[in-house]
Amino acid sequence: MKSRHVVRERSVARGVAGLILALLLAPVLAMISSGAANAVDTLCLPSPDKGCIAGTIRTEDGPLADVKLTITDEAGTATEVTTSDTGKWNFQADTEGTYVVKVDESSLPKDLDVATGTVTVVTKFGVTKPGLLTIRTANYSDSTSKADELVQSTVNGLRLGLLLALASVGLSLIYGTTGLSNFAHAEQVTLGGILGYFLINQHGLGLWFGGLVVVLLCAFTGWFQDRVLWQPLRRRGLGLTQMMIVTIGLSLALQYVYQYTVGARTVRVVQDNPSVRSIGPVTITNQSIVAMVISVIVLAAVGYALLRTRIGRATRAVSDNPALASASGIDTDRVIRLVWIVAMGLAGLSGLLYALVTNGIKWDSGLQILLLLFAAVTLGGLGTAFGALVGAIVIGLVVELSPVLGMPGDFKYATALLILILLLLVRPQGLLGKPQRIG
Amino acid sequence: MSDHMTQPAVGAMADPAARLALTSGFEATPGATKPDAILRVDNIVRQFGGMTAVDVQHLEVQRGLITALIGPNGAGKTTFFNLITGFDKPTTAGKGAHWEFDGRTIDKTSASSVARSGMVRTFQLTKALSAMTVIDNMMLGAQDQAGENLFKSMFRGTWGKQEKENEAKADELLARFKLLEKKHDYAGSLSGGQRKLLEMARALMSDPKMIMLDEPMAGVNPALTQSLLGHIQNLRDEGMTVLFVEHDMHVVRHISDWVAVMAEGRLVAEGSADTVMSDPAVIDAYLGAHHDTDLGDDALLTDEALEELAEEVAAEDAVRQAEEEAEGPK
Amino acid sequence: MDTIQFILNGMMREALSPQTAAVAIAVIGLNIHFGFTGLLNMGQSGFMLLGAYGFAISIWHGLPMIVGVLFGFGAAFIFALVLGAPTLKLRGDYLAIVTISAAEIIRYVGRSALLVDFTGSAQGIPGSQYRTPFANLSFFGSGQFTLIPFNYTDVADGAAWVRIIGWLVAIAVIVLIVLRFRSGGAFRGIAQAAGMVGLLVFGLLLLFFLFPVPQQSTGVNGWWVRFVAWILVAVSTLVVYLLVRSPWGRLLRGIREDEDAVRSLGKNVFSIKMQALIIGGLFGALGGIVYVLPASVQPDSMGRSLTFFCYTALLLGGAATIFGPVLGSVLFFAARIGIKYTAAAYVPDSIMNNQQTEQFSYIVVGVALMLIVIFRPQGILGNKRELRFNV
Ligand SMILES: Nc1ncnc2c1ncn2[C@@H]1O[C@H](COP(=O)(O)OP(=O)(O)OP(=O)(O)O)[C@@H](O)[C@H]1O
Ligand SMILES: [Mg+2]
């Protein structure tokens, strides 16, 4: 049993190494295969007196090799280039100006539709400009209607929102009970994914059991952190800003610890590709469905605990007014300890699920979503756990829906942050927060 | 009526007769109209959640006098200060809340502009800047400093002279408040009472027309209180208007020309110290909240007042008993 | 001996590098925000990136250099206004969240493929596109030189004892300088100031004597960039000194401690905070311009981590001090390279490979940041009593 895993592990390592090698060699391969027709005969690298045009010819089925393209400059000189095995082509422009790139349809395999066959590119010295040509298989249907796309993105948005909610509820609870903006929270999310990689992928623990262990380990790091770091610092009377900078230091250190241990690559929790199912217009992996169900159950449990249990009420009391809470006999230290444990466990769970539904985790995956977490918490109103929940769902939806609604895909995170800033303008206390006391 | 009476000449208010003239000749009801009010407040309401902290329909503060604002804990005095100095917004903002200072409407003015217009306050919880030296604290109080302009600040020539003058003035004030030896110490190293003094001295750096002191004597030792009272009276004699919050009725009696009483957010009484303290509404306000409040003068607790108090206690007890009985059978 | 010399040379090169100077300038700006005014600006890298973009894009598109600089400053100015307006009236954490978010937005937008004509998208703008006008200003000529011709190899053939004595003296001089700064009155009185300047010059010459690093005169990363970068650091330090000793600086410190108190004294706190945010942001933009001069504009190299490095450098040197930012930046970069080289030289590859030494050095940076804040929040030069973090 074990040896099989070792074998698999090795082959994975070999696979990854091969992949990296392939990536490194890709330019060389491209150069060799396109050598025949390419006038320049080398991979184009922009320089101060050279510009480049490059692109990839592919259908939704994959890249197309040996497709011929004609590139005509302003003077009318035409140059022919051919795509490589990976469908890539490039062209070196010796003058700045307008070039027309046209695909030679006769060089295309049969039954392909050329959606965009000609494109005009203005070159500039020192940069590579993309020449975007769109080719489709004949049976490609542009049928995914706007409505279907909207439904699909909404589901994706909810999924992201729920995962963000797991992490941001904890972030919010910590903020509420201690006043601390924990910048290292994101690394805790990453930790969930990376522990998942080690335990489930590398050591072959079952997904459910391994997942449980991951969450417990993350919760333990919460206990440990509060025990050795945050509680002593609170006792020392360290200011909140100082503490926040400590979390920044911790976040930096952790990021590079992850990089140190797993490198800069993306690692996966499970090897096999997830099976996909279609429900109406929505395509979703089974793992995503399970992840969403788990998130909802866990969030509901946290909500119930906060509202109905003694310790939950104590937590809210501490958030409301720590001095008053401790005066009325609540052991604030214990509450805060518990909050750290729960928050870190939730963050770990979030990271594990995130790694499962997005097919992997990297040293900076958490960092990528940290701002979304802060946005969620701020949007909901700093320090209100339920606000964070609502905020997270809103942010998740905004991120996934903004491309459908016309925002360029590059800007989807930016949109979420922009909304946060705009909201602060009109409602500084967040969606569910109360105005702060003055004086 | 006589809204635009001229500013009293400096020193005019040193004369008790002049002060008496300004505090008599009209009926001392809550919200009474003053001969020459420097501050006029209308319809100011501030609620926190469902609780009404301040609800003052009308209040005027006479120019050139020392007015005390008293009232039990939680009466809304500090909140009232916050509101009129622009540190807080009334719930009635835009809905009839209006107040003016020295003929200028300031109900939409920011806290800093209010201070610049000549109404400077101190805080109940002292806000001495403890990581700065005493003299730096003082210098912050001076108005219209050229060196506070970003562009001029880099060139000492533009502000050096003014800085010297301000420092001389600060020294003088510090000496008055017995803080001169502490000039170069961090404000954080001062005692609680000294911080109160520093805050007051700092406020005076701006030569305000009116100074609002929130419990200036709290934590100041009796000997220094005496001299502080003297300072406050001097300020008045120099023509400044003083509004101060104080719990110690001896102090209130000693220096105030006029007393306004707040309870549960409302203005319940106004008048001279003596009349106010024998006002049943005031006693009620205080005793309702704190049966053991020392109203500063034992004579105040006249037989009538005591009887009233006893009756009240008995009534309260009766109510409580009734309630307990009602709950009993459950 | 040679390994040590190699490590120290590397540290010296890094300490003097124009990018160290660039970060020092950005940290000087951050010091106005965080150190003096208590503004939690978590987006200094955004200011830097804007400065760099404004500068590089303008020149790339054929505008003169001075216009590029102005565009860089203009962008940072507007950025500060836009960020400050909604947040400076709110609690400190909001500024932190908004600045870090906005800096990320700038980066996302810069990376966007849609803007490839302007920002070069994720690849960024190569230095060759905008460096020429700056290099043309150089009066250093071509070729390469070492800063002072006379170095340790000229004494007893560079024997070990010469160097060891030299290093000890250098350490003594540095400690002396730091102590003088800490005592506060480093420049009080002519004699003091002259002594101090003498000490500084001697220290620098000694360092050049011990670590002769040859560089090109003008080239991409030569003495010319270094010269200009460090002159700018000196000028920035002087400007900040002039600003913070003035009544305006007093206002900043007052606001850092208690805004309401300052407000009650009739000062327009919002406007002063805005001024501080803008001034610090302009320094950030200047830092950004200098940062990309010897390199290229890479949006991803000017992300959050850079802001965090700025904080580390600031806290190391001492927030709310005049020379803290410079000292902190130099130490930060030199120490990081020192750690990296030491790990590479003395830890066998089987335990830590070359990649990992780099990461190890950053782990140390993170841990160091935590330790400084916990155990020495005033940094090397700061005054513990003055520096309390109240935001
Ligand atoms: N920011 C706030 N949020 C909620 N309630 C408040 C706030 N500020 C004041 N209050 C409430 O308003 C009421 C009036 O408070 P205020 O501080 O004005 O009383 P005060 O008259 O100054 O009392 P004291 O004499 O004890 O200083 C109190 O019941 C207080 O609890
Ligand atoms: Mg009060």
Short mmCIF file of C-alpha atoms in Angstrom, two decimals, chain C residues 7-320:
data_model
loop_
_atom_site.label_atom_id
_atom_site.label_comp_id
_atom_site.label_asym_id
_atom_site.label_seq_id
_atom_site.Cartn_x
_atom_site.Cartn_y
_atom_site.Cartn_z
CA ILE C 7 29.96 38.17 1.73
CA LEU C 8 30.90 41.60 3.02
CA ASN C 9 31.52 42.85 -0.50
CA GLY C 10 28.09 41.62 -1.46
CA MET C 11 26.54 43.39 1.51
CA MET C 12 28.38 46.57 0.67
CA ARG C 13 27.26 46.43 -2.94
CA GLU C 14 23.66 45.89 -1.87
CA ALA C 15 23.85 48.64 0.75
CA LEU C 16 25.03 51.13 -1.85
CA SER C 17 22.73 49.96 -4.59
CA PRO C 18 20.38 52.49 -6.15
CA GLN C 19 17.41 50.31 -5.28
CA THR C 20 18.35 50.51 -1.62
CA ALA C 21 18.41 54.27 -2.01
CA ALA C 22 15.06 54.12 -3.77
CA VAL C 23 13.48 52.16 -0.95
CA ALA C 24 15.08 54.55 1.53
CA ILE C 25 13.29 57.44 -0.19
CA ALA C 26 9.99 55.56 -0.10
CA VAL C 27 10.59 54.77 3.57
CA ILE C 28 11.27 58.44 4.25
CA GLY C 29 7.79 59.06 2.85
CA LEU C 30 6.32 56.25 4.88
CA ASN C 31 7.96 57.77 7.93
CA ILE C 32 5.92 60.92 7.40
CA HIS C 33 2.79 58.81 7.19
CA PHE C 34 3.33 56.24 9.82
CA GLY C 35 6.15 57.56 11.95
CA PHE C 36 5.14 61.16 12.38
CA THR C 37 1.43 61.28 11.63
CA GLY C 38 0.37 57.78 12.58
CA LEU C 39 -1.31 57.14 9.24
CA LEU C 40 -1.38 53.43 8.52
CA ASN C 41 -0.52 53.59 4.85
CA MET C 42 -0.27 50.00 3.71
CA GLY C 43 0.00 50.96 0.07
CA GLN C 44 3.34 52.70 -0.23
CA SER C 45 4.21 50.30 -3.04
CA GLY C 46 1.19 51.66 -4.91
CA PHE C 47 2.64 55.17 -4.70
CA MET C 48 5.96 53.80 -5.90
CA LEU C 49 4.38 51.94 -8.79
CA LEU C 50 2.44 55.02 -9.84
CA GLY C 51 5.59 57.12 -9.78
CA ALA C 52 7.40 54.51 -11.83
CA TYR C 53 4.57 54.19 -14.33
CA GLY C 54 4.13 57.93 -14.71
CA PHE C 55 7.84 58.31 -15.36
CA ALA C 56 8.40 55.30 -17.59
CA ILE C 57 5.25 55.51 -19.68
CA SER C 58 5.75 59.20 -20.45
CA ILE C 59 9.31 58.74 -21.61
CA TRP C 60 8.42 55.58 -23.50
CA HIS C 61 5.86 57.59 -25.37
CA GLY C 62 8.34 60.22 -26.26
CA LEU C 63 7.77 62.87 -23.63
CA PRO C 64 10.72 64.61 -22.03
CA MET C 65 12.03 63.26 -18.74
CA ILE C 66 10.91 66.18 -16.65
CA VAL C 67 7.35 65.64 -17.83
CA GLY C 68 7.70 62.00 -16.87
CA VAL C 69 8.73 62.95 -13.36
CA LEU C 70 5.84 65.38 -13.13
CA PHE C 71 3.41 62.72 -14.31
CA GLY C 72 4.77 60.33 -11.71
CA PHE C 73 4.26 62.90 -8.98
CA GLY C 74 0.89 63.90 -10.35
CA ALA C 75 -0.34 60.33 -10.30
CA ALA C 76 0.77 59.88 -6.70
CA PHE C 77 -0.82 63.20 -5.75
CA ILE C 78 -4.18 62.20 -7.18
CA PHE C 79 -3.89 58.77 -5.65
CA ALA C 80 -3.36 60.32 -2.23
CA LEU C 81 -6.32 62.65 -2.68
CA VAL C 82 -8.61 59.86 -3.80
CA LEU C 83 -7.58 57.55 -0.99
CA GLY C 84 -7.49 60.18 1.69
CA ALA C 85 -10.81 61.83 1.01
CA PRO C 86 -13.01 58.93 2.09
CA THR C 87 -10.79 57.49 4.80
CA LEU C 88 -8.95 60.18 6.68
CA LYS C 89 -12.07 60.99 8.64
CA LEU C 90 -12.52 57.37 9.66
CA ARG C 91 -10.70 55.14 12.08
CA GLY C 92 -7.08 54.25 11.24
CA ASP C 93 -7.71 50.67 10.12
CA TYR C 94 -9.88 51.85 7.27
CA LEU C 95 -7.00 53.75 5.75
CA ALA C 96 -4.90 50.60 6.02
CA ILE C 97 -7.45 48.46 4.26
CA VAL C 98 -8.21 51.03 1.60
CA THR C 99 -4.58 51.82 0.83
CA ILE C 100 -3.54 48.20 0.55
CA SER C 101 -6.54 47.47 -1.65
CA ALA C 102 -5.96 50.49 -3.84
CA ALA C 103 -2.29 49.63 -4.28
CA GLU C 104 -3.35 46.18 -5.41
CA ILE C 105 -5.87 47.67 -7.81
CA ILE C 106 -3.08 49.72 -9.36
CA ARG C 107 -1.05 46.57 -9.76
CA TYR C 108 -3.94 44.58 -11.25
CA VAL C 109 -4.68 47.38 -13.68
CA GLY C 110 -1.00 47.67 -14.58
CA ARG C 111 -0.82 43.95 -15.29
CA SER C 112 -3.93 43.95 -17.42
CA ALA C 113 -3.41 42.78 -20.97
CA LEU C 114 -5.73 45.55 -22.12
CA LEU C 115 -3.17 48.16 -21.23
CA VAL C 116 -0.23 46.52 -22.90
CA ASP C 117 0.52 49.68 -24.88
CA PHE C 118 0.82 51.68 -21.72
CA THR C 119 2.06 49.48 -18.94
CA GLY C 120 3.49 46.59 -20.88
CA SER C 121 1.03 44.44 -18.88
CA ALA C 122 2.54 41.74 -16.68
CA GLN C 123 5.94 41.84 -18.40
CA GLY C 124 6.19 45.49 -17.54
CA ILE C 125 8.29 48.11 -19.26
CA PRO C 126 11.93 47.29 -19.91
CA GLY C 127 14.34 49.86 -18.56
CA SER C 128 15.84 50.42 -21.98
CA GLN C 129 12.63 52.19 -23.00
CA TYR C 130 12.93 55.04 -20.55
CA ARG C 131 16.44 55.05 -19.19
CA THR C 132 18.27 56.87 -21.95
CA PRO C 133 17.38 60.49 -21.14
CA PHE C 134 18.55 59.94 -17.60
CA ALA C 135 21.78 58.25 -18.67
CA ASN C 136 22.39 61.09 -21.10
CA LEU C 137 22.52 63.54 -18.22
CA SER C 138 25.49 61.75 -16.79
CA PHE C 139 28.77 63.64 -16.59
CA PHE C 140 30.58 60.56 -15.32
CA GLY C 141 31.73 59.47 -18.72
CA SER C 142 31.98 55.85 -19.70
CA GLY C 143 34.16 53.04 -18.49
CA GLN C 144 34.20 51.86 -14.93
CA PHE C 145 35.88 52.88 -11.71
CA THR C 146 36.16 52.06 -8.06
CA LEU C 147 35.11 54.80 -5.75
CA ILE C 148 38.44 55.48 -4.09
CA PRO C 149 41.59 54.33 -5.79
CA PHE C 150 43.29 53.48 -2.51
CA ASN C 151 42.05 50.29 -0.88
CA TYR C 152 43.06 47.54 1.51
CA THR C 153 45.11 45.68 -1.10
CA ASP C 154 47.49 48.62 -1.07
CA VAL C 155 48.36 48.08 2.58
CA ALA C 156 50.62 45.11 3.31
CA ASP C 157 49.21 43.35 0.28
CA GLY C 158 45.75 43.16 1.78
CA ALA C 159 46.85 40.85 4.58
CA ALA C 160 44.18 39.42 6.84
CA TRP C 161 45.20 41.56 9.80
CA VAL C 162 44.75 44.74 7.81
CA ARG C 163 41.24 43.81 6.98
CA ILE C 164 40.35 42.59 10.44
CA ILE C 165 41.62 45.77 12.02
CA GLY C 166 39.79 47.72 9.36
CA TRP C 167 36.54 45.92 10.06
CA LEU C 168 36.87 46.46 13.79
CA VAL C 169 37.51 50.15 13.28
CA ALA C 170 34.57 50.35 10.89
CA ILE C 171 32.28 48.70 13.43
CA ALA C 172 33.51 51.07 16.12
CA VAL C 173 32.89 54.09 13.91
CA ILE C 174 29.38 52.90 13.04
CA VAL C 175 28.52 52.26 16.66
CA LEU C 176 29.85 55.67 17.57
CA ILE C 177 27.76 57.32 14.89
CA VAL C 178 24.62 55.49 15.97
CA LEU C 179 25.24 56.40 19.60
CA ARG C 180 25.69 60.03 18.68
CA PHE C 181 22.45 60.02 16.76
CA ARG C 182 20.62 58.32 19.58
CA SER C 183 21.81 60.85 22.09
CA GLY C 184 19.82 63.36 20.10
CA GLY C 185 22.14 66.32 19.94
CA ALA C 186 24.21 64.98 17.06
CA PHE C 187 24.15 68.24 15.18
CA ARG C 188 23.67 70.69 18.03
CA GLY C 189 26.37 73.30 17.82
CA ILE C 190 29.04 73.84 15.18
CA ALA C 191 31.70 71.68 16.83
CA GLN C 192 29.33 68.78 17.30
CA ALA C 193 28.11 69.00 13.73
CA ALA C 194 31.63 69.21 12.32
CA GLY C 195 32.70 66.21 14.39
CA MET C 196 29.70 64.30 13.21
CA VAL C 197 30.27 65.10 9.56
CA GLY C 198 33.93 64.17 9.93
CA LEU C 199 32.96 60.88 11.48
CA LEU C 200 30.50 60.13 8.71
CA VAL C 201 32.99 60.93 5.97
CA PHE C 202 35.68 58.90 7.66
CA GLY C 203 33.29 55.99 8.07
CA LEU C 204 32.32 56.09 4.41
CA LEU C 205 35.92 56.32 3.21
CA LEU C 206 36.85 53.46 5.49
CA LEU C 207 34.07 51.34 4.05
CA PHE C 208 35.14 52.13 0.51
CA PHE C 209 38.69 51.31 1.52
CA LEU C 210 37.67 47.95 2.92
CA PHE C 211 35.17 46.98 0.26
CA PRO C 212 36.30 48.29 -3.06
CA VAL C 213 33.45 47.56 -5.45
CA PRO C 214 34.06 48.58 -9.03
CA GLN C 215 31.05 49.70 -11.02
CA GLN C 216 30.42 51.08 -14.43
CA SER C 217 30.48 54.85 -14.53
CA THR C 218 27.20 55.44 -16.27
CA GLY C 219 25.74 52.11 -17.50
CA VAL C 220 22.50 50.57 -16.38
CA ASN C 221 23.44 50.21 -12.77
CA GLY C 222 26.55 52.31 -12.51
CA TRP C 223 27.89 55.07 -10.31
CA TRP C 224 25.75 57.70 -12.01
CA VAL C 225 22.46 56.16 -10.86
CA ARG C 226 23.92 55.55 -7.46
CA PHE C 227 25.19 59.08 -7.18
CA VAL C 228 21.86 60.59 -8.13
CA ALA C 229 19.91 58.15 -5.97
CA TRP C 230 21.89 58.91 -2.84
CA ILE C 231 21.84 62.64 -3.49
CA LEU C 232 18.06 62.34 -3.64
CA VAL C 233 18.09 60.43 -0.36
CA ALA C 234 20.10 63.21 1.23
CA VAL C 235 17.79 65.89 -0.13
CA SER C 236 14.71 63.99 1.01
CA THR C 237 16.15 63.58 4.46
CA LEU C 238 16.89 67.29 4.62
CA VAL C 239 13.37 68.18 3.49
CA VAL C 240 11.83 65.91 6.09
CA TYR C 241 14.10 67.36 8.74
CA LEU C 242 12.99 70.87 7.84
CA LEU C 243 9.35 69.81 7.81
CA VAL C 244 9.19 67.96 11.08
CA ARG C 245 11.08 70.45 13.21
CA SER C 246 8.56 73.10 12.24
CA PRO C 247 5.17 73.83 13.78
CA TRP C 248 3.73 71.76 10.94
CA GLY C 249 5.72 68.78 12.17
CA ARG C 250 4.46 69.45 15.66
CA LEU C 251 0.95 69.23 14.33
CA LEU C 252 1.70 65.85 12.78
CA ARG C 253 2.95 64.52 16.07
CA GLY C 254 -0.07 65.91 17.84
CA ILE C 255 -2.38 64.20 15.39
CA ARG C 256 -0.51 60.94 15.77
CA GLU C 257 -1.33 61.00 19.42
CA ASP C 258 -4.80 62.38 19.69
CA GLU C 259 -6.67 63.88 16.81
CA ASP C 260 -9.49 65.17 18.94
CA ALA C 261 -7.17 67.13 21.15
CA VAL C 262 -5.62 68.80 18.12
CA ARG C 263 -9.04 69.45 16.66
CA SER C 264 -10.18 71.06 19.89
CA LEU C 265 -7.33 73.53 19.47
CA GLY C 266 -8.77 74.76 16.20
CA LYS C 267 -6.57 72.86 13.77
CA ASN C 268 -7.99 71.39 10.61
CA VAL C 269 -6.91 67.84 11.24
CA PHE C 270 -8.28 66.45 8.00
CA SER C 271 -6.36 68.88 5.88
CA ILE C 272 -3.11 68.27 7.73
CA LYS C 273 -3.49 64.51 7.45
CA MET C 274 -4.16 64.94 3.78
CA GLN C 275 -1.04 67.07 3.40
CA ALA C 276 0.98 64.41 5.18
CA LEU C 277 -0.49 61.66 3.04
CA ILE C 278 0.34 63.60 -0.12
CA ILE C 279 3.87 64.55 0.89
CA GLY C 280 4.70 61.00 1.96
CA GLY C 281 3.11 59.70 -1.21
CA LEU C 282 5.25 62.02 -3.34
CA PHE C 283 8.34 60.65 -1.67
CA GLY C 284 6.95 57.21 -2.47
CA ALA C 285 6.60 58.18 -6.12
CA LEU C 286 10.14 59.54 -6.19
CA GLY C 287 11.34 56.30 -4.63
CA GLY C 288 9.45 54.40 -7.31
CA ILE C 289 11.11 56.37 -10.08
CA VAL C 290 14.55 55.75 -8.65
CA TYR C 291 13.63 52.12 -8.04
CA VAL C 292 13.02 51.42 -11.71
CA LEU C 293 15.92 53.44 -13.11
CA PRO C 294 18.46 50.65 -12.86
CA ALA C 295 15.87 47.95 -13.55
CA SER C 296 12.53 47.69 -15.30
CA VAL C 297 8.98 48.53 -14.29
CA GLN C 298 7.62 45.23 -13.02
CA PRO C 299 4.21 45.54 -11.42
CA ASP C 300 4.68 42.29 -9.55
CA SER C 301 7.94 43.35 -8.00
CA MET C 302 6.19 46.39 -6.55
CA GLY C 303 3.39 44.70 -4.68
CA ARG C 304 2.47 44.28 -1.07
CA SER C 305 5.77 42.68 -0.14
CA LEU C 306 7.59 45.86 -1.03
CA THR C 307 5.35 47.82 1.33
CA PHE C 308 6.07 45.31 4.05
CA PHE C 309 9.81 45.61 3.42
CA CYS C 310 9.41 49.37 3.74
CA TYR C 311 7.78 48.88 7.13
CA THR C 312 10.52 46.52 8.22
CA ALA C 313 13.19 49.00 7.20
CA LEU C 314 11.37 51.87 8.89
CA LEU C 315 10.88 50.05 12.16
CA LEU C 316 14.42 48.73 12.10
CA GLY C 317 15.92 52.18 11.71
CA GLY C 318 13.41 53.85 13.98
CA ALA C 319 10.08 55.37 13.10
CA ALA C 320 9.65 59.09 13.72
#
